[in-house]
mmCIF file of C-alpha atoms in Angstrom:
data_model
loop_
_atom_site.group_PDB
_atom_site.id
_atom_site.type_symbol
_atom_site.label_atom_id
_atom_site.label_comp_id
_atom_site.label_asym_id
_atom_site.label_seq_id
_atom_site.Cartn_x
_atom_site.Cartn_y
_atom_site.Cartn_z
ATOM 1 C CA UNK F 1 -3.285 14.976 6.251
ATOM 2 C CA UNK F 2 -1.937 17.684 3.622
ATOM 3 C CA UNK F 3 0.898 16.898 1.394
ATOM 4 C CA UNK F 4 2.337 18.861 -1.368
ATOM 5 C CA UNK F 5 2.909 17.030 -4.881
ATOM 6 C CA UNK F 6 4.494 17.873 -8.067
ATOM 7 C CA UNK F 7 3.544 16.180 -11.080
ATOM 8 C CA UNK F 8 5.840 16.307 -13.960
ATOM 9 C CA UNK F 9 4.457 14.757 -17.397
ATOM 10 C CA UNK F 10 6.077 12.798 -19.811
ATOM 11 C CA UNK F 11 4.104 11.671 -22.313
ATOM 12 C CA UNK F 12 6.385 9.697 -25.378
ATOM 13 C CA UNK F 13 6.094 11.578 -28.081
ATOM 14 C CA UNK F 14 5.393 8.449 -30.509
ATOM 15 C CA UNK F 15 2.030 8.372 -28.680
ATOM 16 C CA UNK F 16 -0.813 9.173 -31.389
ATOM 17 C CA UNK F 17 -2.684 12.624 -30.545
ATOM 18 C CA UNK F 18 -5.975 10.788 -30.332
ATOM 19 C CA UNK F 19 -4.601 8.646 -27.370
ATOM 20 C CA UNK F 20 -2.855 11.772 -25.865
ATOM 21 C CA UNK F 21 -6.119 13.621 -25.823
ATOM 22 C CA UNK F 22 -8.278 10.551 -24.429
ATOM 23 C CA UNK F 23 -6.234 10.037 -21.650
ATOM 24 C CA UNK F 24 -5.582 13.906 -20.351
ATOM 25 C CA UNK F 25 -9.769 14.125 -21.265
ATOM 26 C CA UNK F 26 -10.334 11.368 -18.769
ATOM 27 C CA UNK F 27 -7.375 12.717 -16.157
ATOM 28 C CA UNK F 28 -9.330 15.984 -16.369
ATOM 29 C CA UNK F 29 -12.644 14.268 -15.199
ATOM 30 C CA UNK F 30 -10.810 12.530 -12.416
ATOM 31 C CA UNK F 31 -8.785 15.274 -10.883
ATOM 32 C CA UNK F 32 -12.138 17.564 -10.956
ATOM 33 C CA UNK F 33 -13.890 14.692 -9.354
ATOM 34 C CA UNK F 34 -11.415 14.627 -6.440
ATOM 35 C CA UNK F 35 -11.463 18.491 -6.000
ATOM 36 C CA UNK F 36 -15.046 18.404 -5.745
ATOM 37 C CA UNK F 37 -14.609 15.860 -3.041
ATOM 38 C CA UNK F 38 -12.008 18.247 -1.492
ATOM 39 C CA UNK F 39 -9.269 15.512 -1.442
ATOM 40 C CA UNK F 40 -7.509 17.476 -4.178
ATOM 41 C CA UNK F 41 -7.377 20.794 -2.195
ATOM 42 C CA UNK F 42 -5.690 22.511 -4.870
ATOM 43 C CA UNK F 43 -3.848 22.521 -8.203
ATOM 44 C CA UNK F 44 -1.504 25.517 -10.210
ATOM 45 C CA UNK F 45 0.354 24.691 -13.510
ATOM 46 C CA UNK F 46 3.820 25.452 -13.333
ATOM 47 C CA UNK F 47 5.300 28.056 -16.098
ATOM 48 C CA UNK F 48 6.493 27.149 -19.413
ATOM 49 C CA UNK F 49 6.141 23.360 -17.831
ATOM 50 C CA UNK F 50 4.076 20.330 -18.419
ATOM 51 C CA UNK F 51 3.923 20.167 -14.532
ATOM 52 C CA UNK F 52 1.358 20.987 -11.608
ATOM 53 C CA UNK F 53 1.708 21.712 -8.163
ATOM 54 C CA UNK F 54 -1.130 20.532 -5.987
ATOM 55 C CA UNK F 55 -2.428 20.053 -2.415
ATOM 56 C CA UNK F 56 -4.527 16.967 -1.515
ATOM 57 C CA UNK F 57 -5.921 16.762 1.884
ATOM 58 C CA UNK F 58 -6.456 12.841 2.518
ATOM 59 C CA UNK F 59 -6.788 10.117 5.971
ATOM 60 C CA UNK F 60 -3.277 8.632 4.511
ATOM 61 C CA UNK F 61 -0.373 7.706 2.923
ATOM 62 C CA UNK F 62 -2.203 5.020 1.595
ATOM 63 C CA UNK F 63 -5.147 7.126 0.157
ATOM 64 C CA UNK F 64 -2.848 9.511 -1.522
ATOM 65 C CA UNK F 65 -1.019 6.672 -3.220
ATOM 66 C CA UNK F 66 -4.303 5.217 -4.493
ATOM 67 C CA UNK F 67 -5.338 8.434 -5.663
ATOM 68 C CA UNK F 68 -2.196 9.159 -7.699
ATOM 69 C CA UNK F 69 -1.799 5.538 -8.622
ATOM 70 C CA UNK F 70 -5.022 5.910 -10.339
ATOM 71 C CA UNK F 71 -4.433 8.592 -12.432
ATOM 72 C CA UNK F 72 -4.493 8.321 -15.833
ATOM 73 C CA UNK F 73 -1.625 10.341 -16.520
ATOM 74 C CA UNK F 74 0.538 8.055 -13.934
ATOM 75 C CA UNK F 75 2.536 6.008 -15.693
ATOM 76 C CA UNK F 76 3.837 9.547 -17.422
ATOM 77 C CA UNK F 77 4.544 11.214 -14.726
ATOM 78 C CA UNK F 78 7.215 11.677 -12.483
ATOM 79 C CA UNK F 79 6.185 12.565 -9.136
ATOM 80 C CA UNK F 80 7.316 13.790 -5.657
ATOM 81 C CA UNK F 81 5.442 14.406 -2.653
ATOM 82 C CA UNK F 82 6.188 16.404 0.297
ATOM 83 C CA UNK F 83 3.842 15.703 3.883
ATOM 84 C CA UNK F 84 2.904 19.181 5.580
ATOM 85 C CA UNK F 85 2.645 20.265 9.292
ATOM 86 C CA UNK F 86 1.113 23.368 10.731
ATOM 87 C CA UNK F 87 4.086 25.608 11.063
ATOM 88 C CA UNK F 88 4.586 26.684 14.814
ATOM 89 C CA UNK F 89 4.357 30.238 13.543
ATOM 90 C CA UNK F 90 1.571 30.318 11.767
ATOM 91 C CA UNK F 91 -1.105 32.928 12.418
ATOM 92 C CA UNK F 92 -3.921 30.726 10.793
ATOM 93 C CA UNK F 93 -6.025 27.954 13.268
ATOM 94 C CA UNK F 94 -6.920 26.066 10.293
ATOM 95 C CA UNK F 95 -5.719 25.540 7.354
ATOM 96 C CA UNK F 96 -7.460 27.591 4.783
#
């Protein structure tokens, strides 16, 4: 299943730098973890924005809510997620 999510981060701005920087070091070793694994299909960083927009390709609901659950980032973020169908029109058989 493909879905579409935007991730919008928040982090307070009381939070010490070191702390900051600890927690987006070990986001960044997740997230390339799960693209390796091809669950997280693909991410872009929106302009001017502390935000991504990213395509995970995962067996569930339940799987992507795990996965974003256990980001490190999560409790910063504000999130939305869009499910994706093959579009009747499409020209492409799969879904590269």
């Amino acid at each position: 299943m493909l879905f579409h999510v935007r991730m919008d981060v928040h982090i307070p701005l009381d939070m010490p730098i070191e702390k900051a920087n600890e927690i987006k070091a070990v986001e960044k070793a997740y997230s390339q973890e799960l693209q390796r694994s091809g669950k997280w299909r693909h991410i872009w960083r929106v302009t001017g924005q502390y935000s991504n927009i990213s395509i995970f390709d995962v067996a569930s609901n339940e799987e992507l809510h795990n996965i974003l659950q256990g980001l490190p980032l999560y409790p910063f973020m504000k999130i939305e997620v869009m499910p994706l169908n093959r579009h009747p029109s499409s020209i492409r058989e799969d879904d590269s």
